[in-house]
Amino acid sequence: MLSAETGSGKRYRLGFDIGGTFTDFVIFDQEDGSMKVAKCLTTPEDPSQGVVIGLNQIKKDFGIGMEGVHNAVHGTTLIINAIIERKGARMGLITTGGFRDLLEFRREFRYDVYDMNLLFPEPLVPRYLRKEVSERVAYDGSVLKALDREEVIKIVRELKELDVEAIAVCLLHSCVNSDHEQEIGDIIGQEAPQLHVTLSSDLFAEWREYERTSIAAINAYVQPLAHRYIHRLDERLREQSFRDVWYVMASNGGVLAKDTAAAYPGRVLESGPVAGALASAYYGKLLGVTDVLSFDMGGTTAKSCLVKDGKLSIANNYEVARANRFKKGSGLPVRLPVVDMIEIGAGGGSIARLNELGLINVGPDSAGANPGPSCYGFGGKEPTVTDASLILEYLNPDYFLGGRMKLYPEAA
């Protein structure tokens, strides 16, 4: 729990969430306990710009500037959206010789033994960007074969020439002895200091090679995006006269320092959704209801979480980007503590299409905020859930965003 003391003389605390379609704000007055809310469209080309727009709206509507904010907590779905929509970085993977195809072999487990057309998500790293190094560490941490530095230097230079933005490193048994991984990290820092690096032993130092390789690849895949995003956001907050600390909501229900979140975005995949689940548990407690089903539908994804006996369940075998939405084992494993929830690529901005059988498929790609659903009037041409909701009169075209944004039924 963050301190609510106002010894700094600042009266307010800020919570803000950047989703794929909307950016939301809550200002909490620590003196009288009141809350004020604001909302604006996300700006996909630069999410921090949407934050500035929202903060200016807060200042205009309520007269509250960032100089009066004591601290801030940020939630986001942009990181998980990048994985679901496959909009992360071009990255390489360095692994022990013989383990290049581990991301495709997975655990040689069929999540549906009777499905002859079984699908798994494509690896985040294409095969030609996966490289093997000649080294071997035994299960007890003893070195069976030393690392060849010259070989590593050659591989790093190859990946650099292939224009990768990030490199994940996952070696056999590095959870017991990480010396070779650390040495490779040092070599990358010397040969290509501009590249982002994820060492599996830094992120997830536990046994199970496939799961450790998976989370290392996930982290590296979104690391450049997270680094740019968080540091740009910090710059914008400082420009708005914010001088205190701010945190990023973590997937386990806690918070991370912004620099930690930028280095390990794999820990904030469920940042925004987890905050919603925590709020559901909190309000359930206020109502005297201990068993609650939390449902959070955004513009790109929909999330559901079960609160049992007033508590959230923490999972260590979570999955993202499932090929089959409700089949365990069909996604990319995330072996980090995460509030247990189900997430699918279907939100208000999700695009609907007819599949090869003539049936409607929704998502996982979304129209986002730009151009957004057709009814926004920003040039969107593909049908989305929001367009359908407007045609079905679930939405009031004259009172969207509290009347600040007009919808166009004829476009839908």
GROMACS .gro file of C-alpha atoms in nm:
model
  412
    1MET     CA    1   0.000   0.000   0.000
    2LEU     CA    2   0.142   0.339  -0.098
    3SER     CA    3   0.158   0.601   0.175
    4ALA     CA    4  -0.137   0.839   0.190
    5GLU     CA    5   0.044   1.092   0.408
    6THR     CA    6   0.050   1.449   0.288
    7GLY     CA    7   0.372   1.552   0.458
    8SER     CA    8   0.492   1.679   0.122
    9GLY     CA    9   0.214   1.937   0.130
   10LYS     CA   10   0.062   1.786  -0.183
   11ARG     CA   11  -0.303   1.700  -0.160
   12TYR     CA   12  -0.375   1.460  -0.444
   13ARG     CA   13  -0.286   1.116  -0.573
   14LEU     CA   14  -0.325   1.015  -0.936
   15GLY     CA   15  -0.419   0.686  -1.095
   16PHE     CA   16  -0.410   0.660  -1.474
   17ASP     CA   17  -0.450   0.374  -1.718
   18ILE     CA   18  -0.353   0.368  -2.085
   19GLY     CA   19  -0.545   0.113  -2.288
   20GLY     CA   20  -0.545   0.039  -2.656
   21THR     CA   21  -0.844   0.269  -2.714
   22PHE     CA   22  -0.899   0.491  -2.409
   23THR     CA   23  -0.685   0.654  -2.141
   24ASP     CA   24  -0.854   0.690  -1.800
   25PHE     CA   25  -0.771   0.906  -1.497
   26VAL     CA   26  -0.871   0.915  -1.131
   27ILE     CA   27  -0.768   1.197  -0.897
   28PHE     CA   28  -0.800   1.113  -0.526
   29ASP     CA   29  -0.823   1.398  -0.272
   30GLN     CA   30  -0.638   1.280   0.038
   31GLU     CA   31  -0.799   1.548   0.255
   32ASP     CA   32  -1.170   1.491   0.193
   33GLY     CA   33  -1.158   1.141   0.033
   34SER     CA   34  -1.335   1.250  -0.287
   35MET     CA   35  -1.249   1.124  -0.635
   36LYS     CA   36  -1.270   1.289  -0.974
   37VAL     CA   37  -1.247   1.104  -1.306
   38ALA     CA   38  -1.155   1.189  -1.663
   39LYS     CA   39  -1.127   0.999  -1.991
   40CYS     CA   40  -0.985   1.062  -2.338
   41LEU     CA   41  -0.887   0.867  -2.648
   42THR     CA   42  -0.549   0.696  -2.643
   43THR     CA   43  -0.294   0.835  -2.889
   44PRO     CA   44  -0.132   0.517  -3.034
   45GLU     CA   45   0.154   0.695  -3.210
   46ASP     CA   46   0.262   0.844  -2.875
   47PRO     CA   47   0.058   0.720  -2.573
   48SER     CA   48   0.209   0.989  -2.352
   49GLN     CA   49   0.034   1.256  -2.560
   50GLY     CA   50  -0.304   1.117  -2.451
   51VAL     CA   51  -0.190   1.150  -2.089
   52VAL     CA   52  -0.111   1.518  -2.146
   53ILE     CA   53  -0.454   1.570  -2.303
   54GLY     CA   54  -0.622   1.405  -2.005
   55LEU     CA   55  -0.419   1.598  -1.747
   56ASN     CA   56  -0.503   1.925  -1.921
   57GLN     CA   57  -0.869   1.824  -1.912
   58ILE     CA   58  -0.841   1.761  -1.536
   59LYS     CA   59  -0.684   2.101  -1.485
   60LYS     CA   60  -0.955   2.268  -1.691
   61ASP     CA   61  -1.249   2.085  -1.534
   62PHE     CA   62  -1.133   2.064  -1.171
   63GLY     CA   63  -0.850   2.317  -1.137
   64ILE     CA   64  -0.603   2.047  -1.027
   65GLY     CA   65  -0.249   2.063  -1.165
   66MET     CA   66   0.024   1.802  -1.141
   67GLU     CA   67   0.226   2.022  -0.906
   68GLY     CA   68  -0.031   1.929  -0.640
   69VAL     CA   69  -0.003   1.550  -0.694
   70HIS     CA   70   0.183   1.355  -0.425
   71ASN     CA   71   0.239   1.031  -0.620
   72ALA     CA   72   0.092   0.838  -0.912
   73VAL     CA   73   0.020   0.478  -1.007
   74HIS     CA   74  -0.002   0.376  -1.371
   75GLY     CA   75  -0.171   0.075  -1.527
   76THR     CA   76  -0.151  -0.023  -1.891
   77THR     CA   77  -0.263  -0.286  -2.139
   78LEU     CA   78  -0.030  -0.164  -2.415
   79ILE     CA   79   0.231  -0.428  -2.331
   80ILE     CA   80  -0.004  -0.727  -2.342
   81ASN     CA   81  -0.179  -0.579  -2.649
   82ALA     CA   82   0.154  -0.574  -2.834
   83ILE     CA   83   0.191  -0.949  -2.774
   84ILE     CA   84  -0.168  -1.037  -2.862
   85GLU     CA   85  -0.158  -0.828  -3.180
   86ARG     CA   86   0.206  -0.927  -3.259
   87LYS     CA   87   0.331  -0.569  -3.265
   88GLY     CA   88   0.646  -0.615  -3.059
   89ALA     CA   89   1.012  -0.580  -3.155
   90ARG     CA   90   1.225  -0.774  -3.400
   91MET     CA   91   1.433  -0.983  -3.163
   92GLY     CA   92   1.692  -1.258  -3.148
   93LEU     CA   93   1.737  -1.553  -2.914
   94ILE     CA   94   2.067  -1.703  -2.798
   95THR     CA   95   2.047  -2.049  -2.647
   96THR     CA   96   2.254  -2.361  -2.575
   97GLY     CA   97   2.349  -2.576  -2.873
   98GLY     CA   98   2.070  -2.821  -2.957
   99PHE     CA   99   1.792  -2.608  -2.803
  100ARG     CA  100   1.726  -2.369  -3.090
  101ASP     CA  101   1.378  -2.506  -3.160
  102LEU     CA  102   1.258  -2.530  -2.802
  103LEU     CA  103   0.996  -2.257  -2.856
  104GLU     CA  104   0.836  -2.473  -3.126
  105PHE     CA  105   0.877  -2.810  -2.956
  106ARG     CA  106   0.717  -2.661  -2.642
  107ARG     CA  107   0.644  -2.959  -2.413
  108GLU     CA  108   0.528  -3.192  -2.692
  109PHE     CA  109   0.186  -3.170  -2.531
  110ARG     CA  110  -0.145  -3.162  -2.719
  111TYR     CA  111  -0.399  -2.952  -2.534
  112ASP     CA  112  -0.678  -3.127  -2.729
  113VAL     CA  113  -0.585  -3.483  -2.826
  114TYR     CA  114  -0.884  -3.521  -3.060
  115ASP     CA  115  -0.828  -3.205  -3.266
  116MET     CA  116  -0.648  -3.298  -3.589
  117ASN     CA  117  -0.606  -2.928  -3.680
  118LEU     CA  118  -0.450  -2.827  -3.352
  119LEU     CA  119  -0.296  -2.478  -3.352
  120PHE     CA  120  -0.030  -2.322  -3.130
  121PRO     CA  121   0.081  -1.959  -3.130
  122GLU     CA  122   0.376  -1.888  -3.357
  123PRO     CA  123   0.704  -1.833  -3.166
  124LEU     CA  124   0.783  -1.467  -3.107
  125VAL     CA  125   1.129  -1.531  -3.256
  126PRO     CA  126   1.152  -1.665  -3.613
  127ARG     CA  127   1.394  -1.954  -3.654
  128TYR     CA  128   1.661  -1.762  -3.847
  129LEU     CA  129   1.693  -1.521  -3.552
  130ARG     CA  130   1.751  -1.804  -3.302
  131LYS     CA  131   2.122  -1.877  -3.251
  132GLU     CA  132   2.303  -2.155  -3.066
  133VAL     CA  133   2.625  -2.123  -2.866
  134SER     CA  134   2.869  -2.400  -2.780
  135GLU     CA  135   2.848  -2.426  -2.401
  136ARG     CA  136   2.703  -2.666  -2.149
  137VAL     CA  137   2.621  -2.645  -1.780
  138ALA     CA  138   2.507  -2.956  -1.593
  139TYR     CA  139   2.198  -2.980  -1.376
  140ASP     CA  140   2.408  -2.918  -1.063
  141GLY     CA  141   2.568  -2.602  -1.205
  142SER     CA  142   2.903  -2.755  -1.294
  143VAL     CA  143   3.049  -2.645  -1.627
  144LEU     CA  144   3.076  -2.929  -1.877
  145LYS     CA  145   3.181  -2.704  -2.167
  146ALA     CA  146   3.312  -2.350  -2.136
  147LEU     CA  147   3.158  -2.063  -2.331
  148ASP     CA  148   3.335  -1.969  -2.655
  149ARG     CA  149   3.358  -1.587  -2.643
  150GLU     CA  150   3.459  -1.551  -3.007
  151GLU     CA  151   3.158  -1.755  -3.115
  152VAL     CA  152   2.929  -1.531  -2.908
  153ILE     CA  153   3.084  -1.215  -3.055
  154LYS     CA  154   3.021  -1.349  -3.406
  155ILE     CA  155   2.658  -1.433  -3.324
  156VAL     CA  156   2.594  -1.091  -3.169
  157ARG     CA  157   2.735  -0.920  -3.478
  158GLU     CA  158   2.515  -1.138  -3.702
  159LEU     CA  159   2.203  -1.045  -3.507
  160LYS     CA  160   2.305  -0.680  -3.514
  161GLU     CA  161   2.333  -0.695  -3.894
  162LEU     CA  162   1.986  -0.853  -3.905
  163ASP     CA  163   1.848  -0.535  -3.742
  164VAL     CA  164   1.719  -0.686  -3.419
  165GLU     CA  165   1.619  -0.443  -3.144
  166ALA     CA  166   1.647  -0.689  -2.856
  167ILE     CA  167   1.811  -1.020  -2.765
  168ALA     CA  168   1.685  -1.283  -2.522
  169VAL     CA  169   1.943  -1.518  -2.369
  170CYS     CA  170   1.835  -1.851  -2.221
  171LEU     CA  171   2.093  -2.123  -2.160
  172LEU     CA  172   2.047  -2.472  -2.023
  173HIS     CA  173   2.050  -2.484  -1.639
  174SER     CA  174   2.129  -2.113  -1.608
  175CYS     CA  175   1.885  -2.106  -1.316
  176VAL     CA  176   2.155  -2.294  -1.120
  177ASN     CA  177   2.465  -2.131  -1.270
  178SER     CA  178   2.411  -1.806  -1.460
  179ASP     CA  179   2.779  -1.726  -1.530
  180HIS     CA  180   2.757  -1.801  -1.904
  181GLU     CA  181   2.440  -1.594  -1.945
  182GLN     CA  182   2.597  -1.304  -1.759
  183GLU     CA  183   2.906  -1.329  -1.979
  184ILE     CA  184   2.692  -1.320  -2.294
  185GLY     CA  185   2.510  -1.017  -2.154
  186ASP     CA  186   2.845  -0.842  -2.104
  187ILE     CA  187   2.953  -0.926  -2.460
  188ILE     CA  188   2.627  -0.786  -2.604
  189GLY     CA  189   2.681  -0.470  -2.399
  190GLN     CA  190   3.027  -0.430  -2.553
  191GLU     CA  191   2.942  -0.525  -2.912
  192ALA     CA  192   2.592  -0.375  -2.943
  193PRO     CA  193   2.517  -0.143  -2.648
  194GLN     CA  194   2.210  -0.007  -2.828
  195LEU     CA  195   2.030  -0.343  -2.806
  196HIS     CA  196   1.793  -0.437  -2.525
  197VAL     CA  197   1.893  -0.756  -2.344
  198THR     CA  198   1.692  -1.005  -2.138
  199LEU     CA  199   1.878  -1.273  -1.944
  200SER     CA  200   1.647  -1.553  -1.833
  201SER     CA  201   1.838  -1.593  -1.507
  202ASP     CA  202   1.762  -1.229  -1.416
  203LEU     CA  203   1.393  -1.257  -1.496
  204PHE     CA  204   1.298  -1.613  -1.399
  205ALA     CA  205   1.571  -1.813  -1.226
  206GLU     CA  206   1.376  -2.137  -1.195
  207TRP     CA  207   1.391  -2.478  -1.363
  208ARG     CA  208   1.191  -2.575  -1.675
  209GLU     CA  209   1.374  -2.467  -1.988
  210TYR     CA  210   1.076  -2.411  -2.216
  211GLU     CA  211   0.891  -2.189  -1.970
  212ARG     CA  212   1.207  -1.992  -1.892
  213THR     CA  213   1.281  -1.946  -2.262
  214SER     CA  214   0.922  -1.840  -2.324
  215ILE     CA  215   0.913  -1.563  -2.061
  216ALA     CA  216   1.260  -1.442  -2.167
  217ALA     CA  217   1.137  -1.415  -2.527
  218ILE     CA  218   0.818  -1.239  -2.417
  219ASN     CA  219   1.015  -0.987  -2.212
  220ALA     CA  220   1.261  -0.915  -2.494
  221TYR     CA  221   0.978  -0.888  -2.748
  222VAL     CA  222   0.817  -0.595  -2.565
  223GLN     CA  223   1.127  -0.449  -2.397
  224PRO     CA  224   1.204  -0.180  -2.660
  225LEU     CA  225   0.839  -0.072  -2.666
  226ALA     CA  226   0.819  -0.057  -2.286
  227HIS     CA  227   1.147   0.133  -2.256
  228ARG     CA  228   1.043   0.402  -2.505
  229TYR     CA  229   0.693   0.422  -2.366
  230ILE     CA  230   0.782   0.453  -1.996
  231HIS     CA  231   1.068   0.697  -2.041
  232ARG     CA  232   0.864   0.918  -2.274
  233LEU     CA  233   0.579   0.910  -2.024
  234ASP     CA  234   0.815   1.018  -1.746
  235GLU     CA  235   0.934   1.310  -1.959
  236ARG     CA  236   0.575   1.422  -2.023
  237LEU     CA  237   0.484   1.402  -1.652
  238ARG     CA  238   0.787   1.617  -1.564
  239GLU     CA  239   0.685   1.869  -1.831
  240GLN     CA  240   0.347   1.889  -1.656
  241SER     CA  241   0.523   1.992  -1.330
  242PHE     CA  242   0.501   1.648  -1.165
  243ARG     CA  243   0.800   1.622  -0.930
  244ASP     CA  244   0.722   1.314  -0.721
  245VAL     CA  245   0.757   0.938  -0.783
  246TRP     CA  246   0.527   0.723  -0.991
  247TYR     CA  247   0.483   0.349  -1.014
  248VAL     CA  248   0.364   0.092  -1.264
  249MET     CA  249   0.106  -0.165  -1.162
  250ALA     CA  250   0.256  -0.517  -1.170
  251SER     CA  251   0.084  -0.838  -1.278
  252ASN     CA  252   0.096  -0.979  -0.924
  253GLY     CA  253  -0.110  -0.693  -0.779
  254GLY     CA  254   0.186  -0.492  -0.648
  255VAL     CA  255   0.371  -0.201  -0.803
  256LEU     CA  256   0.712  -0.157  -0.965
  257ALA     CA  257   0.943   0.141  -0.994
  258LYS     CA  258   0.922   0.279  -1.348
  259ASP     CA  259   1.281   0.180  -1.436
  260THR     CA  260   1.222  -0.177  -1.320
  261ALA     CA  261   0.904  -0.194  -1.528
  262ALA     CA  262   1.093  -0.068  -1.834
  263ALA     CA  263   1.363  -0.335  -1.794
  264TYR     CA  264   1.122  -0.620  -1.712
  265PRO     CA  265   0.794  -0.552  -1.893
  266GLY     CA  266   0.715  -0.924  -1.864
  267ARG     CA  267   0.619  -0.842  -1.504
  268VAL     CA  268   0.355  -0.587  -1.609
  269LEU     CA  269   0.168  -0.781  -1.878
  270GLU     CA  270  -0.157  -0.770  -1.680
  271SER     CA  271  -0.093  -0.426  -1.531
  272GLY     CA  272  -0.425  -0.263  -1.618
  273PRO     CA  273  -0.653  -0.568  -1.581
  274VAL     CA  274  -0.509  -0.657  -1.239
  275ALA     CA  275  -0.590  -0.308  -1.109
  276GLY     CA  276  -0.951  -0.362  -1.218
  277ALA     CA  277  -0.965  -0.700  -1.042
  278LEU     CA  278  -0.828  -0.546  -0.721
  279ALA     CA  279  -1.093  -0.275  -0.740
  280SER     CA  280  -1.365  -0.539  -0.785
  281ALA     CA  281  -1.247  -0.722  -0.473
  282TYR     CA  282  -1.235  -0.395  -0.280
  283TYR     CA  283  -1.588  -0.287  -0.373
  284GLY     CA  284  -1.716  -0.638  -0.316
  285LYS     CA  285  -1.579  -0.615   0.039
  286LEU     CA  286  -1.755  -0.281   0.091
  287LEU     CA  287  -2.081  -0.444  -0.021
  288GLY     CA  288  -2.025  -0.745   0.201
  289VAL     CA  289  -1.987  -0.976  -0.099
  290THR     CA  290  -1.681  -1.202  -0.082
  291ASP     CA  291  -1.734  -1.398  -0.407
  292VAL     CA  292  -1.718  -1.169  -0.709
  293LEU     CA  293  -1.675  -1.217  -1.083
  294SER     CA  294  -1.473  -0.927  -1.221
  295PHE     CA  295  -1.520  -0.848  -1.591
  296ASP     CA  296  -1.326  -0.576  -1.769
  297MET     CA  297  -1.383  -0.510  -2.140
  298GLY     CA  298  -1.157  -0.258  -2.303
  299GLY     CA  299  -1.104  -0.160  -2.662
  300THR     CA  300  -0.866  -0.445  -2.750
  301THR     CA  301  -0.909  -0.716  -2.486
  302ALA     CA  302  -1.164  -0.851  -2.240
  303LYS     CA  303  -1.056  -0.982  -1.899
  304SER     CA  304  -1.235  -1.190  -1.638
  305CYS     CA  305  -1.121  -1.272  -1.284
  306LEU     CA  306  -1.277  -1.470  -0.999
  307VAL     CA  307  -1.255  -1.324  -0.648
  308LYS     CA  308  -1.307  -1.607  -0.399
  309ASP     CA  309  -1.358  -1.536  -0.027
  310GLY     CA  310  -1.250  -1.178  -0.093
  311LYS     CA  311  -0.910  -1.283  -0.227
  312LEU     CA  312  -0.750  -1.293  -0.569
  313SER     CA  313  -0.579  -1.614  -0.678
  314ILE     CA  314  -0.213  -1.585  -0.783
  315ALA     CA  315  -0.104  -1.816  -1.065
  316ASN     CA  316   0.249  -1.917  -1.163
  317ASN     CA  317   0.152  -2.102  -1.482
  318TYR     CA  318  -0.024  -1.824  -1.668
  319GLU     CA  319  -0.067  -1.808  -2.046
  320VAL     CA  320  -0.107  -1.524  -2.293
  321ALA     CA  321  -0.205  -1.509  -2.661
  322ARG     CA  322  -0.382  -1.844  -2.666
  323ALA     CA  323  -0.442  -1.997  -3.009
  324ASN     CA  324  -0.762  -2.144  -2.865
  325ARG     CA  325  -0.919  -1.893  -2.629
  326PHE     CA  326  -1.040  -2.131  -2.360
  327LYS     CA  327  -0.795  -2.423  -2.395
  328LYS     CA  328  -0.522  -2.440  -2.136
  329GLY     CA  329  -0.188  -2.518  -2.301
  330SER     CA  330  -0.263  -2.331  -2.624
  331GLY     CA  331  -0.085  -2.008  -2.529
  332LEU     CA  332   0.257  -1.869  -2.444
  333PRO     CA  333   0.344  -1.960  -2.083
  334VAL     CA  334   0.434  -1.683  -1.838
  335ARG     CA  335   0.603  -1.840  -1.536
  336LEU     CA  336   0.585  -1.530  -1.318
  337PRO     CA  337   0.340  -1.449  -1.035
  338VAL     CA  338   0.023  -1.315  -1.200
  339VAL     CA  339  -0.327  -1.257  -1.069
  340ASP     CA  340  -0.518  -1.548  -1.222
  341MET     CA  341  -0.754  -1.429  -1.493
  342ILE     CA  342  -0.875  -1.515  -1.840
  343GLU     CA  343  -0.797  -1.269  -2.118
  344ILE     CA  344  -0.909  -1.282  -2.480
  345GLY     CA  345  -0.845  -1.055  -2.777
  346ALA     CA  346  -1.199  -0.924  -2.800
  347GLY     CA  347  -1.288  -0.568  -2.701
  348GLY     CA  348  -1.490  -0.274  -2.821
  349GLY     CA  349  -1.250  -0.199  -3.105
  350SER     CA  350  -1.197  -0.562  -3.210
  351ILE     CA  351  -1.247  -0.613  -3.583
  352ALA     CA  352  -1.506  -0.865  -3.707
  353ARG     CA  353  -1.446  -1.077  -4.016
  354LEU     CA  354  -1.598  -1.381  -4.185
  355ASN     CA  355  -1.378  -1.691  -4.165
  356GLU     CA  356  -1.341  -1.963  -4.427
  357LEU     CA  357  -1.663  -2.125  -4.302
  358GLY     CA  358  -1.861  -1.804  -4.334
  359LEU     CA  359  -1.880  -1.760  -3.955
  360ILE     CA  360  -1.805  -1.436  -3.775
  361ASN     CA  361  -1.467  -1.412  -3.599
  362VAL     CA  362  -1.396  -1.118  -3.369
  363GLY     CA  363  -1.036  -1.007  -3.295
  364PRO     CA  364  -0.765  -1.038  -3.190
  365ASP     CA  365  -0.665  -0.729  -3.393
  366SER     CA  366  -0.830  -0.404  -3.295
  367ALA     CA  367  -0.905  -0.074  -3.468
  368GLY     CA  368  -0.765   0.094  -3.155
  369ALA     CA  369  -0.810   0.468  -3.114
  370ASN     CA  370  -0.669   0.563  -3.455
  371PRO     CA  371  -0.854   0.520  -3.684
  372GLY     CA  372  -1.077   0.345  -3.432
  373PRO     CA  373  -1.421   0.199  -3.503
  374SER     CA  374  -1.596   0.335  -3.813
  375CYS     CA  375  -1.850   0.520  -3.600
  376TYR     CA  376  -1.574   0.740  -3.452
  377GLY     CA  377  -1.559   0.922  -3.784
  378PHE     CA  378  -1.179   0.909  -3.805
  379GLY     CA  379  -1.165   0.707  -4.125
  380GLY     CA  380  -1.205   0.352  -3.992
  381LYS     CA  381  -1.347   0.118  -4.259
  382GLU     CA  382  -1.367  -0.219  -4.080
  383PRO     CA  383  -1.661  -0.335  -3.866
  384THR     CA  384  -1.598  -0.350  -3.491
  385VAL     CA  385  -1.788  -0.447  -3.177
  386THR     CA  386  -1.849  -0.077  -3.101
  387ASP     CA  387  -2.006  -0.026  -3.445
  388ALA     CA  388  -2.240  -0.319  -3.383
  389SER     CA  389  -2.327  -0.190  -3.034
  390LEU     CA  390  -2.417   0.148  -3.181
  391ILE     CA  391  -2.640  -0.003  -3.452
  392LEU     CA  392  -2.812  -0.216  -3.185
  393GLU     CA  393  -2.869   0.107  -2.986
  394TYR     CA  394  -2.665  -0.010  -2.688
  395LEU     CA  395  -2.475   0.320  -2.718
  396ASN     CA  396  -2.608   0.675  -2.731
  397PRO     CA  397  -2.438   0.850  -3.026
  398ASP     CA  398  -2.486   1.191  -2.860
  399TYR     CA  399  -2.355   1.094  -2.517
  400PHE     CA  400  -2.034   0.903  -2.578
  401LEU     CA  401  -1.751   1.001  -2.340
  402GLY     CA  402  -2.007   1.196  -2.141
  403GLY     CA  403  -2.115   1.389  -2.448
  404ARG     CA  404  -1.763   1.505  -2.539
  405MET     CA  405  -1.742   1.275  -2.842
  406LYS     CA  406  -2.004   1.224  -3.111
  407LEU     CA  407  -2.058   0.888  -3.280
  408TYR     CA  408  -2.178   0.844  -3.640
  409PRO     CA  409  -2.434   0.563  -3.685
  410GLU     CA  410  -2.435   0.606  -4.064
  411ALA     CA  411  -2.062   0.523  -4.075
  412ALA     CA  412  -2.123   0.211  -3.865
   0.00000   0.00000   0.00000
